[in-house]
Short mmCIF file of C-alpha atoms and ligand atoms in Angstrom, two decimals:
data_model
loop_
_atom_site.label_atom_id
_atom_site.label_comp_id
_atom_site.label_asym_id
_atom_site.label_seq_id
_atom_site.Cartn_x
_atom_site.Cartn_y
_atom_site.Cartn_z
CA UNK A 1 -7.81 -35.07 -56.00
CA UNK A 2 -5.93 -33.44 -52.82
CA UNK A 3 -6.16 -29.74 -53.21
CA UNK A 4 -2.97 -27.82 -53.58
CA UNK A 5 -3.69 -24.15 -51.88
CA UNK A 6 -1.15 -21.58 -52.22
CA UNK A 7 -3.81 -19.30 -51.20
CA UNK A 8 -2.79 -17.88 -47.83
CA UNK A 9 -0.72 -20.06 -44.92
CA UNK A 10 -3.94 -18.84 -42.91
CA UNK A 11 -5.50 -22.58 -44.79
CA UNK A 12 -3.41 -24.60 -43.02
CA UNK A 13 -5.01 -27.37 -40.63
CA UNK A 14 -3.58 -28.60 -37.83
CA UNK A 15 -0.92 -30.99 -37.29
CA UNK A 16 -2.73 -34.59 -35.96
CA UNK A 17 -0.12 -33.80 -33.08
CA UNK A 18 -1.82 -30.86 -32.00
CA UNK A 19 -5.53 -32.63 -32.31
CA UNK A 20 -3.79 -35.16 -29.78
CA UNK A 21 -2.59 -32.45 -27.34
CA UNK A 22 -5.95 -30.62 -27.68
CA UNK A 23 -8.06 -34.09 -27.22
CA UNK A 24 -5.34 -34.28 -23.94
CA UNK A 25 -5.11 -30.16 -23.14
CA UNK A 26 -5.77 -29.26 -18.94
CA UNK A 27 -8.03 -26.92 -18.91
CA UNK A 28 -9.74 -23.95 -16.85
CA UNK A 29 -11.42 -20.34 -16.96
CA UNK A 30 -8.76 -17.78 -18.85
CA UNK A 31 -10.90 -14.86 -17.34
CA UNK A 32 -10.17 -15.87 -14.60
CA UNK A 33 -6.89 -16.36 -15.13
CA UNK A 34 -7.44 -20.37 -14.56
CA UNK A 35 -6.32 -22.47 -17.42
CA UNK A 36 -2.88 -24.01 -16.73
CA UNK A 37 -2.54 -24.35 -20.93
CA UNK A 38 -3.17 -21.00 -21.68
CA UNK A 39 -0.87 -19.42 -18.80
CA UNK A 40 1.74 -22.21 -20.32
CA UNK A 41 1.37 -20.86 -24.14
CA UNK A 42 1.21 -17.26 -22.57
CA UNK A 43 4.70 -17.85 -20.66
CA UNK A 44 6.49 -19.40 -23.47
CA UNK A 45 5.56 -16.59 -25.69
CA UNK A 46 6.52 -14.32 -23.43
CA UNK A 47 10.06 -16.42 -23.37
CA UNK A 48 10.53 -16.23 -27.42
CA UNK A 49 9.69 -12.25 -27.95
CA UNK A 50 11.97 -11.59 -25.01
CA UNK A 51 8.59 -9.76 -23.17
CA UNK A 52 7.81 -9.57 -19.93
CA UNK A 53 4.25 -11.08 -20.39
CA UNK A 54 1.88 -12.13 -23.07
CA UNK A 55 -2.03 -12.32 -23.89
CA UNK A 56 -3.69 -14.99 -26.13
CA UNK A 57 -5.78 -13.41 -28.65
CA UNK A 58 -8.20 -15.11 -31.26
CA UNK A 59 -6.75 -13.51 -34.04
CA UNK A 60 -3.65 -11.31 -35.37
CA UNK A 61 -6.21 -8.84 -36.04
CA UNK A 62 -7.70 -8.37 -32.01
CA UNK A 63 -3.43 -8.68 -31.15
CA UNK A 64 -2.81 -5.60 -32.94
CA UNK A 65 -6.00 -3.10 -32.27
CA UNK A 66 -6.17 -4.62 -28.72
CA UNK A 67 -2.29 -3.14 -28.74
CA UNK A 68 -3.57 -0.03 -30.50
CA UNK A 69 -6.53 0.72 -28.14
CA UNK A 70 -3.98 -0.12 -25.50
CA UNK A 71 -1.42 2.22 -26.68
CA UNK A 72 -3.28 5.34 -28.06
CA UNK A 73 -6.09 7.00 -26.72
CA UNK A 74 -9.00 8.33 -29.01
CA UNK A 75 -7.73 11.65 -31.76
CA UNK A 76 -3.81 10.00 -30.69
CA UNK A 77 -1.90 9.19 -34.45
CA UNK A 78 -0.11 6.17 -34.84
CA UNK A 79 2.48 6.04 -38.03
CA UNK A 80 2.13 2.83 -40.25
CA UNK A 81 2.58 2.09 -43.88
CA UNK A 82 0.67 2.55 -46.65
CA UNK A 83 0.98 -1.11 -47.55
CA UNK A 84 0.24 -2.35 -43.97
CA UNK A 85 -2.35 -5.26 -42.48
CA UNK A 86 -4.07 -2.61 -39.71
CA UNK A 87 -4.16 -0.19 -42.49
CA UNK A 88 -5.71 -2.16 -45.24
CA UNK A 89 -7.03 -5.56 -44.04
CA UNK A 90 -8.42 -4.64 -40.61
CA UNK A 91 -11.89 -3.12 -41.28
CA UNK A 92 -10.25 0.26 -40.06
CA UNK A 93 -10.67 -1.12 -36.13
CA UNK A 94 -8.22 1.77 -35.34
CA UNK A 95 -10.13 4.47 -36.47
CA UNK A 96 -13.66 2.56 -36.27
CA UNK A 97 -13.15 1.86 -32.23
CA UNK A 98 -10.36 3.86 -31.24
CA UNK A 99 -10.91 6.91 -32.86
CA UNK A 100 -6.91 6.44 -33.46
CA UNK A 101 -6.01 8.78 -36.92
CA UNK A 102 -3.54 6.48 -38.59
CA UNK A 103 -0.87 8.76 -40.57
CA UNK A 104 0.24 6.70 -43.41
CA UNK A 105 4.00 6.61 -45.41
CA UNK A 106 5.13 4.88 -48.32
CA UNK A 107 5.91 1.03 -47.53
CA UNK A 108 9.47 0.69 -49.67
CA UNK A 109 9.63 -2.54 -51.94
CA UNK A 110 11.37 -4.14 -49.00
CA UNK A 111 8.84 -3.63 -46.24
CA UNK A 112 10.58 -0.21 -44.72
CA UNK A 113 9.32 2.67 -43.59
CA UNK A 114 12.38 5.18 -44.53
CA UNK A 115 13.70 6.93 -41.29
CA UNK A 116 13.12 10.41 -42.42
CA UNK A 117 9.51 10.08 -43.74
CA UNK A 118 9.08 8.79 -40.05
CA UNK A 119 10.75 11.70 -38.33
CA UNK A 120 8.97 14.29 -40.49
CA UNK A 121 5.70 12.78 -39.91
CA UNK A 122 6.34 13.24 -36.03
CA UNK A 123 3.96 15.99 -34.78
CA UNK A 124 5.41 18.89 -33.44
CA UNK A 125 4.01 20.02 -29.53
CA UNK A 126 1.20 22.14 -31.20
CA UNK A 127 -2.38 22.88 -29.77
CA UNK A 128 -3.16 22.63 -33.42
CA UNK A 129 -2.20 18.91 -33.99
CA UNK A 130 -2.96 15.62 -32.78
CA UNK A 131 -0.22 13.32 -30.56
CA UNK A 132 2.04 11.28 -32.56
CA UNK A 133 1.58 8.27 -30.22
CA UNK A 134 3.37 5.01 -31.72
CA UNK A 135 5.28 3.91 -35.09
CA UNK A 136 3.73 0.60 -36.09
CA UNK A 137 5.96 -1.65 -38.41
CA UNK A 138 4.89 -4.94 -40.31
CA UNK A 139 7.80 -8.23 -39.91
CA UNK A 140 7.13 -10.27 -42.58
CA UNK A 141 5.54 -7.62 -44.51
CA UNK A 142 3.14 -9.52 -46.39
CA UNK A 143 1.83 -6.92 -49.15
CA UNK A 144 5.78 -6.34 -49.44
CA UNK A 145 6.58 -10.04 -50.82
CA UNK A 146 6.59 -11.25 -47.35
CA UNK A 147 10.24 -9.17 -46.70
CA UNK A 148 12.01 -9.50 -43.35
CA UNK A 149 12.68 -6.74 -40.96
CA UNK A 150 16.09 -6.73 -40.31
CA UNK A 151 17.33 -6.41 -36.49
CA UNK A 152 19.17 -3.23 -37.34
CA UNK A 153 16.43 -1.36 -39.52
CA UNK A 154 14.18 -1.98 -36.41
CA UNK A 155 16.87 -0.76 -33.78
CA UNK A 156 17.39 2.34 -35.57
CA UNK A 157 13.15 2.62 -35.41
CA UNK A 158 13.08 2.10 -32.24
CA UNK A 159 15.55 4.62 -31.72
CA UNK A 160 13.75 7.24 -33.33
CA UNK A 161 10.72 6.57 -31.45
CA UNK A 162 12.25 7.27 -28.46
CA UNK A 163 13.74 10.19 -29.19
CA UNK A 164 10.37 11.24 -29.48
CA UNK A 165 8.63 9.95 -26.94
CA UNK A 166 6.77 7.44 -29.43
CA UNK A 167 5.86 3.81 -28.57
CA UNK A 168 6.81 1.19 -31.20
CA UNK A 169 4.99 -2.00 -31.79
CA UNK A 170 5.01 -4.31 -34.12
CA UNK A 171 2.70 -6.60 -36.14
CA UNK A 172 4.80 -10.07 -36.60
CA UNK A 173 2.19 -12.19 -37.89
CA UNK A 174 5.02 -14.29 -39.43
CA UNK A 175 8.05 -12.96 -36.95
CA UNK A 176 8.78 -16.62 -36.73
CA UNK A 177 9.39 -16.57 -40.59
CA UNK A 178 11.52 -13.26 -40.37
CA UNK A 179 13.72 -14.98 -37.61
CA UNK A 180 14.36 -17.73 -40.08
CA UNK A 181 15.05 -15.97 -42.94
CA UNK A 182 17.56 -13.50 -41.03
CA UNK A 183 19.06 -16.41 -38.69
CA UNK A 184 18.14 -14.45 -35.98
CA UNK A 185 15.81 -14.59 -32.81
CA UNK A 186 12.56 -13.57 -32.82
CA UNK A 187 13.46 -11.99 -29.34
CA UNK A 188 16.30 -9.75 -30.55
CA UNK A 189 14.35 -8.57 -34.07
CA UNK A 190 11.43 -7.01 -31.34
CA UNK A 191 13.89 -6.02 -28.62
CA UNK A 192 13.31 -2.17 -29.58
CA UNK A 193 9.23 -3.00 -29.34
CA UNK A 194 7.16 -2.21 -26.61
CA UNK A 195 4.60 -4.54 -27.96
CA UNK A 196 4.31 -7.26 -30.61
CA UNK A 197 1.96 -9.47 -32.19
CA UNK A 198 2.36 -12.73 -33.74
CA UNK A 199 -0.11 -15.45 -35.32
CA UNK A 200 0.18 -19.12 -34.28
CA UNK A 201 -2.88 -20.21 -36.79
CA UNK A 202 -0.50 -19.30 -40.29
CA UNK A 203 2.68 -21.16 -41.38
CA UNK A 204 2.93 -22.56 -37.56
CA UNK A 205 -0.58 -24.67 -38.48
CA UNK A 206 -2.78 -23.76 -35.24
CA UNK A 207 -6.23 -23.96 -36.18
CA UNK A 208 -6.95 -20.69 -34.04
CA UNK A 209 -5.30 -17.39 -32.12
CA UNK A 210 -2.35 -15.00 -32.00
CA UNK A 211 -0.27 -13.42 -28.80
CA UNK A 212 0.13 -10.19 -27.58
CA UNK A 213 3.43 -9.72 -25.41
CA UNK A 214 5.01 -6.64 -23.88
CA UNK A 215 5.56 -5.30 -20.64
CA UNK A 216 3.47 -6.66 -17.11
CA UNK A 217 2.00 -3.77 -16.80
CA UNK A 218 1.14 -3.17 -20.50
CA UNK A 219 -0.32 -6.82 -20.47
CA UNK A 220 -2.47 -5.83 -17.31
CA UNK A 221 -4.07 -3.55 -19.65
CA UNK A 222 -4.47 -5.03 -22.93
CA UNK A 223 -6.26 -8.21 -21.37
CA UNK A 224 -9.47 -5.13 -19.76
CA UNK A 225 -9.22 -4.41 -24.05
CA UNK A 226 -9.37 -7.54 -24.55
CA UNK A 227 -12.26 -8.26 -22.47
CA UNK A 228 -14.08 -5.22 -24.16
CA UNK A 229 -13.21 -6.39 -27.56
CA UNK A 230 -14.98 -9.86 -27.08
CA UNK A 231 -12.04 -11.24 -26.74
CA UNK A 232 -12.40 -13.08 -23.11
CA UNK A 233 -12.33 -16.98 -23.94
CA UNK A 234 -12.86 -19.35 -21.20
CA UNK A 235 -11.53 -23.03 -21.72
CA UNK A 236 -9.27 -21.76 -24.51
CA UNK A 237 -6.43 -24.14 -23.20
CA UNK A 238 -8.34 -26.42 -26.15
CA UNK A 239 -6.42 -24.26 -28.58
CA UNK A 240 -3.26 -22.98 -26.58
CA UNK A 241 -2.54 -26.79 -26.69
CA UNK A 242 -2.16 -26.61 -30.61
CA UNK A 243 -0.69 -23.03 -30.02
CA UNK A 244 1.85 -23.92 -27.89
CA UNK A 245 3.19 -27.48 -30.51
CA UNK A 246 3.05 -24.23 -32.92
CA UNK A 247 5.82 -22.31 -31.04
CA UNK A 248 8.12 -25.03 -30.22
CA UNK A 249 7.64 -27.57 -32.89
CA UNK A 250 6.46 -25.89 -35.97
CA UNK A 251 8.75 -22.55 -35.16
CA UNK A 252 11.79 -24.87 -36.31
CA UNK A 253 10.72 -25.90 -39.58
CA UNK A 254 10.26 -22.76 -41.72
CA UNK A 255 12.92 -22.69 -43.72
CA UNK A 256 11.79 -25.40 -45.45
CA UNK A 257 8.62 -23.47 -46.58
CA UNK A 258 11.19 -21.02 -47.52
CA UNK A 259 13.39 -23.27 -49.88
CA UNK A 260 9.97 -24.69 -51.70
CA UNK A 261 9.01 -20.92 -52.31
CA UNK A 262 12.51 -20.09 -53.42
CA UNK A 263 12.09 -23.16 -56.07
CA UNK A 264 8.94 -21.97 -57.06
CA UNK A 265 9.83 -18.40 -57.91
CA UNK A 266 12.55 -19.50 -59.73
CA UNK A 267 10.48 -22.26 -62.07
CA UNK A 268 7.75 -19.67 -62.63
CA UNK A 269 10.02 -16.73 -63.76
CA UNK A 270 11.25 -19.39 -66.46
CA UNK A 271 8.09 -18.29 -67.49
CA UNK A 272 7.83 -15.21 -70.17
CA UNK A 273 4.66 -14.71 -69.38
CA UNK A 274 5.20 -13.53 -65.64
CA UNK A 275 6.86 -11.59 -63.68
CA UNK A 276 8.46 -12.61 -60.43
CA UNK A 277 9.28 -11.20 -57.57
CA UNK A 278 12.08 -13.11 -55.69
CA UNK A 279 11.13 -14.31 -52.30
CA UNK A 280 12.75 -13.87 -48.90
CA UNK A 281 10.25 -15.73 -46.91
CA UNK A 282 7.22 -17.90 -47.66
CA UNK A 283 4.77 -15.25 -49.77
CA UNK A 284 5.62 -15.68 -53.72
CA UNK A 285 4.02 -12.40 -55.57
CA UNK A 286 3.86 -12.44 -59.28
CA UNK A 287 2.31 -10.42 -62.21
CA UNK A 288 1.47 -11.21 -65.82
CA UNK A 289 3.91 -9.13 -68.33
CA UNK A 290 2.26 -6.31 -70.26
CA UNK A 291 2.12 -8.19 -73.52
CA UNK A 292 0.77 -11.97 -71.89
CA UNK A 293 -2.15 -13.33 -74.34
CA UNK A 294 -3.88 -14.88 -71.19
CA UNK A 295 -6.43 -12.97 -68.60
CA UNK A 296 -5.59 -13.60 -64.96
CA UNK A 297 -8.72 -14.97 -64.48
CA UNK A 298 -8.60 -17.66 -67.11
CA UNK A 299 -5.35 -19.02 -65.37
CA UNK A 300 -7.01 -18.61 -61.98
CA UNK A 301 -9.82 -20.70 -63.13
CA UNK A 302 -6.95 -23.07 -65.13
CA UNK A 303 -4.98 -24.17 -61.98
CA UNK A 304 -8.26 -24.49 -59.79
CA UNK A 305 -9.85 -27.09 -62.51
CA UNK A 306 -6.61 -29.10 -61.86
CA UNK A 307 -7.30 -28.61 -57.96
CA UNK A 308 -4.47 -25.96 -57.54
CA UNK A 309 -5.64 -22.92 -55.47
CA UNK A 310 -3.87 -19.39 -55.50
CA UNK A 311 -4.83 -16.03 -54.85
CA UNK A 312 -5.39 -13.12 -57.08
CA UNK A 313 -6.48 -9.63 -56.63
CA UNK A 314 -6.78 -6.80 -59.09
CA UNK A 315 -4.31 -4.45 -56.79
CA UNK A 316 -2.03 -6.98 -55.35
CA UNK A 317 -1.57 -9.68 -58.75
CA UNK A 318 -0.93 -13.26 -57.89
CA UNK A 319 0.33 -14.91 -54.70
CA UNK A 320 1.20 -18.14 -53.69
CA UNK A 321 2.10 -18.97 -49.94
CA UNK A 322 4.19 -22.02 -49.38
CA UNK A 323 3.18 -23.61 -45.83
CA UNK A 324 3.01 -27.38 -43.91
CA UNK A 325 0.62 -28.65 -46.29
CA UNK A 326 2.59 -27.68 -49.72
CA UNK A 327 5.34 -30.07 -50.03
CA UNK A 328 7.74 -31.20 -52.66
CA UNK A 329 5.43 -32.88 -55.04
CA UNK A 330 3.28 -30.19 -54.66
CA UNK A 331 5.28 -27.38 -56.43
CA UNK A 332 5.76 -29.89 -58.61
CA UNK A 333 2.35 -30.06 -60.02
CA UNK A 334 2.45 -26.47 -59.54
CA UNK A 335 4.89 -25.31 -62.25
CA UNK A 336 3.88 -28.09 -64.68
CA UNK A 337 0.11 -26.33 -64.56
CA UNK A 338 1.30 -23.23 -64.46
CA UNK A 339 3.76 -24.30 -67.91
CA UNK A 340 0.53 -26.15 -69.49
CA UNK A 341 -1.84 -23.35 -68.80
CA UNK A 342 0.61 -20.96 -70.23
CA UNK A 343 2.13 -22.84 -73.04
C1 LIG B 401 -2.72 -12.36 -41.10
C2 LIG B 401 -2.14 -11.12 -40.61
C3 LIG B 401 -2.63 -10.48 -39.46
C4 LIG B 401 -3.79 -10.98 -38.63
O1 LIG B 401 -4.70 -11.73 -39.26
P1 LIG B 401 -5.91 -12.52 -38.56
O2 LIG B 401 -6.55 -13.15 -39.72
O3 LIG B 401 -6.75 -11.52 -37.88
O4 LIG B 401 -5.32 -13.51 -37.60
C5 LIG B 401 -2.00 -9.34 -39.05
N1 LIG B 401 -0.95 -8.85 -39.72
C6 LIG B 401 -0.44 -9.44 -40.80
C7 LIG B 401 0.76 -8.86 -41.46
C8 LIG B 401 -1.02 -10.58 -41.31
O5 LIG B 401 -0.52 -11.16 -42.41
#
């Protein structure tokens, strides 16, 4: 039985093109600044975010607290949603190692932070207070369905921040997704950002890492963080090889992860038993109606006896991500379960 798992995009496995390239990948030191593959990934990222320079990171979640640490210093605040990864999925690294107070507001359905919650949670010069430092904004937002950030929400952020002397970075795990979804470039949805984040290892199927990119001289400091963090590889060319088939190959294809999680949606709210939350991107959130007969549990353990995987959490309710490894046939046998189960 080949397992269907709609759990995360984070399950994908590389592409046996990128096992080639990472069989083939030149290699050298990174801390020392030595491994041709790495500096290539590095460059090419710093091509697609429209950044001066870029840092290889092992995960999203070193990306965006080496960012934060780089950013903020310790009793700084840094404004982020309620709903956000650093926030709620990042063991509190913010506060934990950068003694960085992070000042929450609502996340709106569509991923948005609303302009005046931000400008009234700006800190006045006070002895009293701590600095406002940075706005940090989430494109996808993943607890928001996976919504897209448009290019003009973000502009008008970025605005704001610096009318206030803030910094603004942002956490594009799936940015690549976003771009798709919006027809737009990655580089002009984080021109306003002075640093952003994205993962190679989700829907663009590298088995490891993320990138930092921002300014040289931002860069220059976020790879000392780095080091500090851990975070120093040495022949990590291995895995820029797959990271760098990620950006150019697997960057192109998203919209077909997009069109499978579109016909999902729509066969599960046939459903009466659910309720569906239309998708932009590639993250399909759904919760069981008030009056369903069936506990979530029972349909968890339902779809994984017939080898279909999805996740479920008390706060958050179902989700299904569509990625590489989820193709036609595969929703499919998706919505047939899902019409069996809840027959
Ligand atoms: C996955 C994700 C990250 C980083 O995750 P890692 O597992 O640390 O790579 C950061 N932000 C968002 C929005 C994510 O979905």
């Amino acid at each position: 039985m080949t397992l269907i798992d709609l759990r995360s995009d984070t399950v994908t496995q590389p592409t046996p093109e990128m096992r080639q390239a990472m069989a083939a990948a030149e290699v050298g030191d990174d801390v020392y600044g030595e491994d041709p593959t790495v500096n290539r990934l590095q460059d090419l990222a710093a091509e697609a975010t429209g950044k001066q320079a870029a840092l290889f990171v092992p995960s999203g979640a070193m990306g965006n607290l080496a960012a934060l640490l780089t950013h903020c210093q310790r009793g700084d605040e840094a404004i982020l949603g309620d709903l956000s990864h650093p926030y709620i999925y990042e063991t509190a690294g913010l506060a934990a190692l950068g003694g960085i107070q992070p000042r929450t507001l609502p996340n709106q359905a569509d991923g948005r932070l609303r302009l005046d919650d931000i400008r009234q949670a700006i800190r006045p010069d006070d002895v009293h207070f701590p600095i406002s430092r940075l706005i940090a904004l989430e494109n996808t937002h993943n607890r928001c369905n996976g919504a897209a950030l448009s290019a003009a929400y973000t502009a008008e952020v970025g605005q704001l921040a610096r009318q206030h002397g803030l910094l603004l970075h942002i956490d594009g795990a799936r940015i690549f997704n976003a771009a798709t979804a919006l027809g737009a470039s990655v580089a002009e949805l984080v021109a306003p950002a002075d640093s952003v984040t994205f993962c190679l290892s989700k829907a663009l199927c590298a088995p490891v890492g993320s990138v930092l990119c921002g300014s040289a001289d931002f860069i220059r400091q976020a790879r000392r963080i780095r080091k500090q963090l851990g975070g120093g590889m040495r022949q990590a060319g291995i895995l820029a090889a797959a990271g760098i088939i990620a950006l150019q190959v697997m960057s192109q294809r998203l919209g077909e992860d997009h069109a499978r999680a579109a016909r999902l949606a729509a066969g599960l709210a046939e459903l009466p038993a659910l309720r569906v939350h239309p998708p932009q991107t590639n993250i399909v959130r759904f919760q069981l109606a008030e009056d369903a007969h069936l506990p979530a549990e029972q349909i968890v353990a339902g779809l994984a006896a017939e080898g279909i995987r999805i996740g479920h959490g008390a706060y958050m309710g179902f989700r299904a991500v569509t990625h590489y490894w989820i193709d036609d046939a595969a929703v499919d046998k998706t919505l047939a379960a899902f019409r069996r189960i809840l027959a």
